[in-house]
Amino acid sequence: MVSSFVGFAALAKDAGVTVAQAVFMTGIVWALPSKVVFVGAILAGASLPAVALAVTLSAIRLMPMVMALVPEMRDERTPRWVLYVLSHCVAVTSWVLAMERLRRVPRAMRTTYYAGLGLTLIAVNMVVVAVVYALADSLPSAVSAALLMLTPMYFLTSLWGSARERAGHVAMILGLVLGPLFHLLLPEADLLAAGLIGGAVAYAWHRMRQNAAA
């Protein structure tokens, strides 16, 4: 996870984002895909409505994760505001760790456990982004280029390995193919178009397989 934020810091600096903005995004947006979509849209020169819609669609994927995690954390005395705050800490890494380990934590201590896990991950990666951003100018160009590649490599490998359905792999392949194509055809909405079309085709293919099997 830290290695992916190293790549994000290099990407943010290359896009002209200030160190304060990059660190602020790390703490407030937190989920890395949304930040990568945001910075990528800046580099592509996308319009503000297109950026907002793309980032929103990227963040929606966290809703099912929150819905699965909250019942595991709360008890009858847990205040709602605590759950709202902890929902901000949900990202793939913290969610996977929590779902694996919360059942071994006494229910009354689960919100405390997840607060420590989630907030520590956020704080550590805010520091990582600030440090890497400050050092980026002193690094050789080959190292800077390698840092930029860490983030997409992290997502490609983690998403490919964690996909439960073959449709996830199909969607990723379509995204890799359609992304460069739409960058040429619709540079202001390339990420949004590639994601919507690739995801829709993968979902339709998945439903066709289910119907054929039934």
PDB file of C-alpha atoms in Angstrom:
ATOM      1  CA  MET A   1       0.000   0.000   0.000  1.00  0.00           C
ATOM      2  CA  VAL A   2       2.819   2.389   0.865  1.00  0.00           C
ATOM      3  CA  SER A   3       4.491   1.637  -2.466  1.00  0.00           C
ATOM      4  CA  SER A   4       1.319   2.658  -4.290  1.00  0.00           C
ATOM      5  CA  PHE A   5       1.245   5.997  -2.459  1.00  0.00           C
ATOM      6  CA  VAL A   6       4.882   6.502  -3.413  1.00  0.00           C
ATOM      7  CA  GLY A   7       3.716   6.269  -7.006  1.00  0.00           C
ATOM      8  CA  PHE A   8       0.816   8.620  -6.315  1.00  0.00           C
ATOM      9  CA  ALA A   9       3.156  11.281  -4.893  1.00  0.00           C
ATOM     10  CA  ALA A  10       5.265  11.153  -8.057  1.00  0.00           C
ATOM     11  CA  LEU A  11       2.127  11.257 -10.211  1.00  0.00           C
ATOM     12  CA  ALA A  12       0.727  14.240  -8.300  1.00  0.00           C
ATOM     13  CA  LYS A  13       3.938  16.221  -8.660  1.00  0.00           C
ATOM     14  CA  ASP A  14       4.122  15.433 -12.368  1.00  0.00           C
ATOM     15  CA  ALA A  15       0.545  16.752 -12.729  1.00  0.00           C
ATOM     16  CA  GLY A  16       1.390  20.062 -11.048  1.00  0.00           C
ATOM     17  CA  VAL A  17      -0.461  19.330  -7.803  1.00  0.00           C
ATOM     18  CA  THR A  18       1.167  21.058  -4.821  1.00  0.00           C
ATOM     19  CA  VAL A  19       2.486  19.101  -1.846  1.00  0.00           C
ATOM     20  CA  ALA A  20      -0.238  20.552   0.389  1.00  0.00           C
ATOM     21  CA  GLN A  21      -2.921  19.509  -2.073  1.00  0.00           C
ATOM     22  CA  ALA A  22      -1.452  16.005  -2.447  1.00  0.00           C
ATOM     23  CA  VAL A  23      -1.263  15.457   1.322  1.00  0.00           C
ATOM     24  CA  PHE A  24      -4.761  16.911   1.771  1.00  0.00           C
ATOM     25  CA  MET A  25      -6.132  14.572  -0.895  1.00  0.00           C
ATOM     26  CA  THR A  26      -4.495  11.621   0.830  1.00  0.00           C
ATOM     27  CA  GLY A  27      -6.262  12.386   4.100  1.00  0.00           C
ATOM     28  CA  ILE A  28      -9.637  13.558   2.775  1.00  0.00           C
ATOM     29  CA  VAL A  29     -10.199  11.444  -0.335  1.00  0.00           C
ATOM     30  CA  TRP A  30      -8.091   8.535   1.008  1.00  0.00           C
ATOM     31  CA  ALA A  31      -9.107   5.803  -1.458  1.00  0.00           C
ATOM     32  CA  LEU A  32      -6.267   5.753  -3.967  1.00  0.00           C
ATOM     33  CA  PRO A  33      -8.244   4.986  -7.163  1.00  0.00           C
ATOM     34  CA  SER A  34     -10.323   8.140  -6.723  1.00  0.00           C
ATOM     35  CA  LYS A  35      -7.186  10.245  -6.349  1.00  0.00           C
ATOM     36  CA  VAL A  36      -5.545   8.602  -9.357  1.00  0.00           C
ATOM     37  CA  VAL A  37      -8.674   9.242 -11.436  1.00  0.00           C
ATOM     38  CA  PHE A  38      -8.675  12.867 -10.255  1.00  0.00           C
ATOM     39  CA  VAL A  39      -5.003  13.486 -11.052  1.00  0.00           C
ATOM     40  CA  GLY A  40      -5.277  11.568 -14.330  1.00  0.00           C
ATOM     41  CA  ALA A  41      -8.192  13.769 -15.336  1.00  0.00           C
ATOM     42  CA  ILE A  42      -6.105  16.849 -14.549  1.00  0.00           C
ATOM     43  CA  LEU A  43      -3.339  15.574 -16.819  1.00  0.00           C
ATOM     44  CA  ALA A  44      -5.880  14.821 -19.556  1.00  0.00           C
ATOM     45  CA  GLY A  45      -7.355  18.330 -19.318  1.00  0.00           C
ATOM     46  CA  ALA A  46     -10.846  17.008 -18.538  1.00  0.00           C
ATOM     47  CA  SER A  47     -13.657  19.387 -17.652  1.00  0.00           C
ATOM     48  CA  LEU A  48     -14.716  19.770 -14.002  1.00  0.00           C
ATOM     49  CA  PRO A  49     -18.107  17.997 -14.403  1.00  0.00           C
ATOM     50  CA  ALA A  50     -16.406  15.032 -16.099  1.00  0.00           C
ATOM     51  CA  VAL A  51     -13.799  14.863 -13.331  1.00  0.00           C
ATOM     52  CA  ALA A  52     -16.460  15.026 -10.608  1.00  0.00           C
ATOM     53  CA  LEU A  53     -18.540  12.287 -12.224  1.00  0.00           C
ATOM     54  CA  ALA A  54     -15.531  10.011 -12.792  1.00  0.00           C
ATOM     55  CA  VAL A  55     -14.325  10.395  -9.190  1.00  0.00           C
ATOM     56  CA  THR A  56     -17.848   9.788  -7.864  1.00  0.00           C
ATOM     57  CA  LEU A  57     -18.247   6.614  -9.914  1.00  0.00           C
ATOM     58  CA  SER A  58     -14.849   5.436  -8.703  1.00  0.00           C
ATOM     59  CA  ALA A  59     -15.852   5.965  -5.065  1.00  0.00           C
ATOM     60  CA  ILE A  60     -19.205   4.184  -5.386  1.00  0.00           C
ATOM     61  CA  ARG A  61     -17.418   0.842  -5.406  1.00  0.00           C
ATOM     62  CA  LEU A  62     -16.653   1.356  -1.699  1.00  0.00           C
ATOM     63  CA  MET A  63     -20.335   1.363  -0.706  1.00  0.00           C
ATOM     64  CA  PRO A  64     -20.753  -2.442  -0.699  1.00  0.00           C
ATOM     65  CA  MET A  65     -17.524  -2.720   1.302  1.00  0.00           C
ATOM     66  CA  VAL A  66     -18.862  -0.298   3.917  1.00  0.00           C
ATOM     67  CA  MET A  67     -22.177  -2.163   4.067  1.00  0.00           C
ATOM     68  CA  ALA A  68     -20.334  -5.443   4.681  1.00  0.00           C
ATOM     69  CA  LEU A  69     -17.938  -4.005   7.270  1.00  0.00           C
ATOM     70  CA  VAL A  70     -20.249  -1.912   9.460  1.00  0.00           C
ATOM     71  CA  PRO A  71     -22.325  -4.857  10.791  1.00  0.00           C
ATOM     72  CA  GLU A  72     -19.080  -6.580  11.767  1.00  0.00           C
ATOM     73  CA  MET A  73     -17.908  -3.536  13.771  1.00  0.00           C
ATOM     74  CA  ARG A  74     -20.929  -2.180  15.565  1.00  0.00           C
ATOM     75  CA  ASP A  75     -22.821  -3.310  18.640  1.00  0.00           C
ATOM     76  CA  GLU A  76     -26.034  -1.978  20.169  1.00  0.00           C
ATOM     77  CA  ARG A  77     -24.188   0.865  21.921  1.00  0.00           C
ATOM     78  CA  THR A  78     -22.070   2.134  19.007  1.00  0.00           C
ATOM     79  CA  PRO A  79     -22.925   5.770  18.136  1.00  0.00           C
ATOM     80  CA  ARG A  80     -23.751   6.370  14.498  1.00  0.00           C
ATOM     81  CA  TRP A  81     -21.248   9.203  14.181  1.00  0.00           C
ATOM     82  CA  VAL A  82     -18.451   6.769  15.050  1.00  0.00           C
ATOM     83  CA  LEU A  83     -19.525   4.515  12.175  1.00  0.00           C
ATOM     84  CA  TYR A  84     -19.714   7.508   9.816  1.00  0.00           C
ATOM     85  CA  VAL A  85     -16.156   8.537  10.727  1.00  0.00           C
ATOM     86  CA  LEU A  86     -14.789   5.017  10.403  1.00  0.00           C
ATOM     87  CA  SER A  87     -16.504   4.576   7.039  1.00  0.00           C
ATOM     88  CA  HIS A  88     -14.127   7.224   5.707  1.00  0.00           C
ATOM     89  CA  CYS A  89     -11.207   4.903   6.504  1.00  0.00           C
ATOM     90  CA  VAL A  90     -12.529   2.133   4.243  1.00  0.00           C
ATOM     91  CA  ALA A  91     -10.201   1.240   1.398  1.00  0.00           C
ATOM     92  CA  VAL A  92      -9.242  -2.101  -0.106  1.00  0.00           C
ATOM     93  CA  THR A  93      -6.284  -2.748   2.214  1.00  0.00           C
ATOM     94  CA  SER A  94      -7.960  -1.763   5.489  1.00  0.00           C
ATOM     95  CA  TRP A  95     -11.183  -3.543   4.498  1.00  0.00           C
ATOM     96  CA  VAL A  96      -9.429  -6.830   3.693  1.00  0.00           C
ATOM     97  CA  LEU A  97      -7.431  -6.749   6.926  1.00  0.00           C
ATOM     98  CA  ALA A  98     -10.512  -5.887   8.992  1.00  0.00           C
ATOM     99  CA  MET A  99     -12.725  -8.558   7.462  1.00  0.00           C
ATOM    100  CA  GLU A 100     -10.019 -11.153   8.156  1.00  0.00           C
ATOM    101  CA  ARG A 101      -9.322 -10.152  11.766  1.00  0.00           C
ATOM    102  CA  LEU A 102     -12.378  -8.476  13.296  1.00  0.00           C
ATOM    103  CA  ARG A 103     -13.993 -11.778  14.211  1.00  0.00           C
ATOM    104  CA  ARG A 104     -11.091 -12.449  16.574  1.00  0.00           C
ATOM    105  CA  VAL A 105     -11.571  -9.065  18.281  1.00  0.00           C
ATOM    106  CA  PRO A 106     -14.192  -8.690  21.060  1.00  0.00           C
ATOM    107  CA  ARG A 107     -17.198  -6.890  19.583  1.00  0.00           C
ATOM    108  CA  ALA A 108     -17.002  -4.043  22.104  1.00  0.00           C
ATOM    109  CA  MET A 109     -13.449  -3.283  20.915  1.00  0.00           C
ATOM    110  CA  ARG A 110     -13.950  -3.625  17.166  1.00  0.00           C
ATOM    111  CA  THR A 111     -14.534   0.049  16.414  1.00  0.00           C
ATOM    112  CA  THR A 112     -11.416   0.914  18.414  1.00  0.00           C
ATOM    113  CA  TYR A 113      -9.434  -1.702  16.510  1.00  0.00           C
ATOM    114  CA  TYR A 114     -10.572  -0.446  13.126  1.00  0.00           C
ATOM    115  CA  ALA A 115     -10.026   3.190  14.105  1.00  0.00           C
ATOM    116  CA  GLY A 116      -6.431   2.355  14.980  1.00  0.00           C
ATOM    117  CA  LEU A 117      -5.945   0.423  11.754  1.00  0.00           C
ATOM    118  CA  GLY A 118      -7.613   2.890   9.387  1.00  0.00           C
ATOM    119  CA  LEU A 119      -6.317   6.121  10.893  1.00  0.00           C
ATOM    120  CA  THR A 120      -2.773   4.750  11.139  1.00  0.00           C
ATOM    121  CA  LEU A 121      -2.802   3.805   7.453  1.00  0.00           C
ATOM    122  CA  ILE A 122      -4.036   7.277   6.521  1.00  0.00           C
ATOM    123  CA  ALA A 123      -1.481   9.090   8.705  1.00  0.00           C
ATOM    124  CA  VAL A 124       1.462   6.972   7.521  1.00  0.00           C
ATOM    125  CA  ASN A 125       0.631   7.465   3.870  1.00  0.00           C
ATOM    126  CA  MET A 126       0.161  11.227   4.315  1.00  0.00           C
ATOM    127  CA  VAL A 127       3.731  11.332   5.612  1.00  0.00           C
ATOM    128  CA  VAL A 128       4.920   9.096   2.752  1.00  0.00           C
ATOM    129  CA  VAL A 129       3.330  11.391   0.159  1.00  0.00           C
ATOM    130  CA  ALA A 130       4.925  14.485   1.702  1.00  0.00           C
ATOM    131  CA  VAL A 131       8.396  12.895   1.902  1.00  0.00           C
ATOM    132  CA  VAL A 132       8.356  11.415  -1.611  1.00  0.00           C
ATOM    133  CA  TYR A 133       7.008  14.687  -3.057  1.00  0.00           C
ATOM    134  CA  ALA A 134       9.896  16.587  -1.438  1.00  0.00           C
ATOM    135  CA  LEU A 135      12.484  14.127  -2.762  1.00  0.00           C
ATOM    136  CA  ALA A 136      11.062  13.726  -6.264  1.00  0.00           C
ATOM    137  CA  ASP A 137      13.166  16.523  -7.804  1.00  0.00           C
ATOM    138  CA  SER A 138      16.421  15.006  -6.536  1.00  0.00           C
ATOM    139  CA  LEU A 139      15.729  11.555  -7.955  1.00  0.00           C
ATOM    140  CA  PRO A 140      17.103  10.410 -11.333  1.00  0.00           C
ATOM    141  CA  SER A 141      14.592  10.507 -14.161  1.00  0.00           C
ATOM    142  CA  ALA A 142      14.588   6.703 -14.437  1.00  0.00           C
ATOM    143  CA  VAL A 143      13.658   6.378 -10.756  1.00  0.00           C
ATOM    144  CA  SER A 144      10.915   8.987 -11.093  1.00  0.00           C
ATOM    145  CA  ALA A 145       9.477   7.109 -14.067  1.00  0.00           C
ATOM    146  CA  ALA A 146       9.565   3.866 -12.056  1.00  0.00           C
ATOM    147  CA  LEU A 147       7.735   5.567  -9.179  1.00  0.00           C
ATOM    148  CA  LEU A 148       5.005   6.684 -11.565  1.00  0.00           C
ATOM    149  CA  MET A 149       4.513   3.059 -12.614  1.00  0.00           C
ATOM    150  CA  LEU A 150       4.087   1.732  -9.052  1.00  0.00           C
ATOM    151  CA  THR A 151       0.495   2.907  -8.726  1.00  0.00           C
ATOM    152  CA  PRO A 152      -0.927   1.359 -11.929  1.00  0.00           C
ATOM    153  CA  MET A 153       1.078  -1.828 -11.276  1.00  0.00           C
ATOM    154  CA  TYR A 154      -0.340  -2.032  -7.744  1.00  0.00           C
ATOM    155  CA  PHE A 155      -3.905  -1.715  -8.998  1.00  0.00           C
ATOM    156  CA  LEU A 156      -3.469  -4.098 -11.904  1.00  0.00           C
ATOM    157  CA  THR A 157      -1.990  -6.854  -9.758  1.00  0.00           C
ATOM    158  CA  SER A 158      -4.212  -6.389  -6.689  1.00  0.00           C
ATOM    159  CA  LEU A 159      -7.460  -6.050  -8.633  1.00  0.00           C
ATOM    160  CA  TRP A 160      -6.621  -8.961 -10.918  1.00  0.00           C
ATOM    161  CA  GLY A 161      -5.751 -11.201  -7.974  1.00  0.00           C
ATOM    162  CA  SER A 162      -8.773 -10.191  -5.860  1.00  0.00           C
ATOM    163  CA  ALA A 163     -11.385 -10.491  -8.639  1.00  0.00           C
ATOM    164  CA  ARG A 164     -13.940 -13.147  -7.663  1.00  0.00           C
ATOM    165  CA  GLU A 165     -15.606 -13.340 -11.075  1.00  0.00           C
ATOM    166  CA  ARG A 166     -14.096 -13.739 -14.516  1.00  0.00           C
ATOM    167  CA  ALA A 167     -16.061 -10.615 -15.473  1.00  0.00           C
ATOM    168  CA  GLY A 168     -13.611  -8.568 -13.399  1.00  0.00           C
ATOM    169  CA  HIS A 169     -10.732  -9.778 -15.536  1.00  0.00           C
ATOM    170  CA  VAL A 170     -12.718  -9.052 -18.699  1.00  0.00           C
ATOM    171  CA  ALA A 171     -13.452  -5.514 -17.492  1.00  0.00           C
ATOM    172  CA  MET A 172      -9.771  -4.890 -16.766  1.00  0.00           C
ATOM    173  CA  ILE A 173      -8.670  -6.118 -20.174  1.00  0.00           C
ATOM    174  CA  LEU A 174     -11.316  -3.992 -21.889  1.00  0.00           C
ATOM    175  CA  GLY A 175     -10.229  -0.981 -19.860  1.00  0.00           C
ATOM    176  CA  LEU A 176      -6.601  -1.446 -20.902  1.00  0.00           C
ATOM    177  CA  VAL A 177      -7.661  -1.662 -24.549  1.00  0.00           C
ATOM    178  CA  LEU A 178     -10.299   1.084 -24.550  1.00  0.00           C
ATOM    179  CA  GLY A 179      -8.365   3.573 -22.408  1.00  0.00           C
ATOM    180  CA  PRO A 180      -5.780   4.547 -25.077  1.00  0.00           C
ATOM    181  CA  LEU A 181      -8.476   4.474 -27.768  1.00  0.00           C
ATOM    182  CA  PHE A 182     -10.768   6.907 -25.948  1.00  0.00           C
ATOM    183  CA  HIS A 183      -7.782   9.062 -25.012  1.00  0.00           C
ATOM    184  CA  LEU A 184      -7.456   9.747 -28.737  1.00  0.00           C
ATOM    185  CA  LEU A 185     -11.191  10.035 -29.443  1.00  0.00           C
ATOM    186  CA  LEU A 186     -12.500  11.710 -26.252  1.00  0.00           C
ATOM    187  CA  PRO A 187      -9.514  13.096 -24.326  1.00  0.00           C
ATOM    188  CA  GLU A 188     -11.744  15.026 -21.888  1.00  0.00           C
ATOM    189  CA  ALA A 189     -13.749  11.946 -20.889  1.00  0.00           C
ATOM    190  CA  ASP A 190     -11.483   9.009 -21.742  1.00  0.00           C
ATOM    191  CA  LEU A 191     -11.414   7.397 -18.279  1.00  0.00           C
ATOM    192  CA  LEU A 192     -15.157   7.752 -17.833  1.00  0.00           C
ATOM    193  CA  ALA A 193     -15.980   6.377 -21.283  1.00  0.00           C
ATOM    194  CA  ALA A 194     -13.554   3.453 -21.019  1.00  0.00           C
ATOM    195  CA  GLY A 195     -14.832   2.552 -17.565  1.00  0.00           C
ATOM    196  CA  LEU A 196     -18.515   2.740 -18.438  1.00  0.00           C
ATOM    197  CA  ILE A 197     -18.258   0.855 -21.721  1.00  0.00           C
ATOM    198  CA  GLY A 198     -15.747  -1.719 -20.515  1.00  0.00           C
ATOM    199  CA  GLY A 199     -17.688  -2.351 -17.322  1.00  0.00           C
ATOM    200  CA  ALA A 200     -21.035  -2.575 -19.128  1.00  0.00           C
ATOM    201  CA  VAL A 201     -19.679  -5.047 -21.685  1.00  0.00           C
ATOM    202  CA  ALA A 202     -18.087  -7.176 -18.951  1.00  0.00           C
ATOM    203  CA  TYR A 203     -21.339  -7.182 -16.948  1.00  0.00           C
ATOM    204  CA  ALA A 204     -23.388  -8.144 -20.012  1.00  0.00           C
ATOM    205  CA  TRP A 205     -20.936 -10.966 -20.760  1.00  0.00           C
ATOM    206  CA  HIS A 206     -21.198 -12.158 -17.155  1.00  0.00           C
ATOM    207  CA  ARG A 207     -25.014 -12.222 -17.280  1.00  0.00           C
ATOM    208  CA  MET A 208     -24.955 -14.098 -20.579  1.00  0.00           C
ATOM    209  CA  ARG A 209     -22.721 -16.758 -19.018  1.00  0.00           C
ATOM    210  CA  GLN A 210     -25.035 -17.038 -16.019  1.00  0.00           C
ATOM    211  CA  ASN A 211     -28.100 -17.428 -18.236  1.00  0.00           C
ATOM    212  CA  ALA A 212     -26.345 -20.028 -20.383  1.00  0.00           C
ATOM    213  CA  ALA A 213     -25.331 -22.007 -17.299  1.00  0.00           C
ATOM    214  CA  ALA A 214     -28.890 -21.859 -15.934  1.00  0.00           C
TER     215      ALA A 214
END
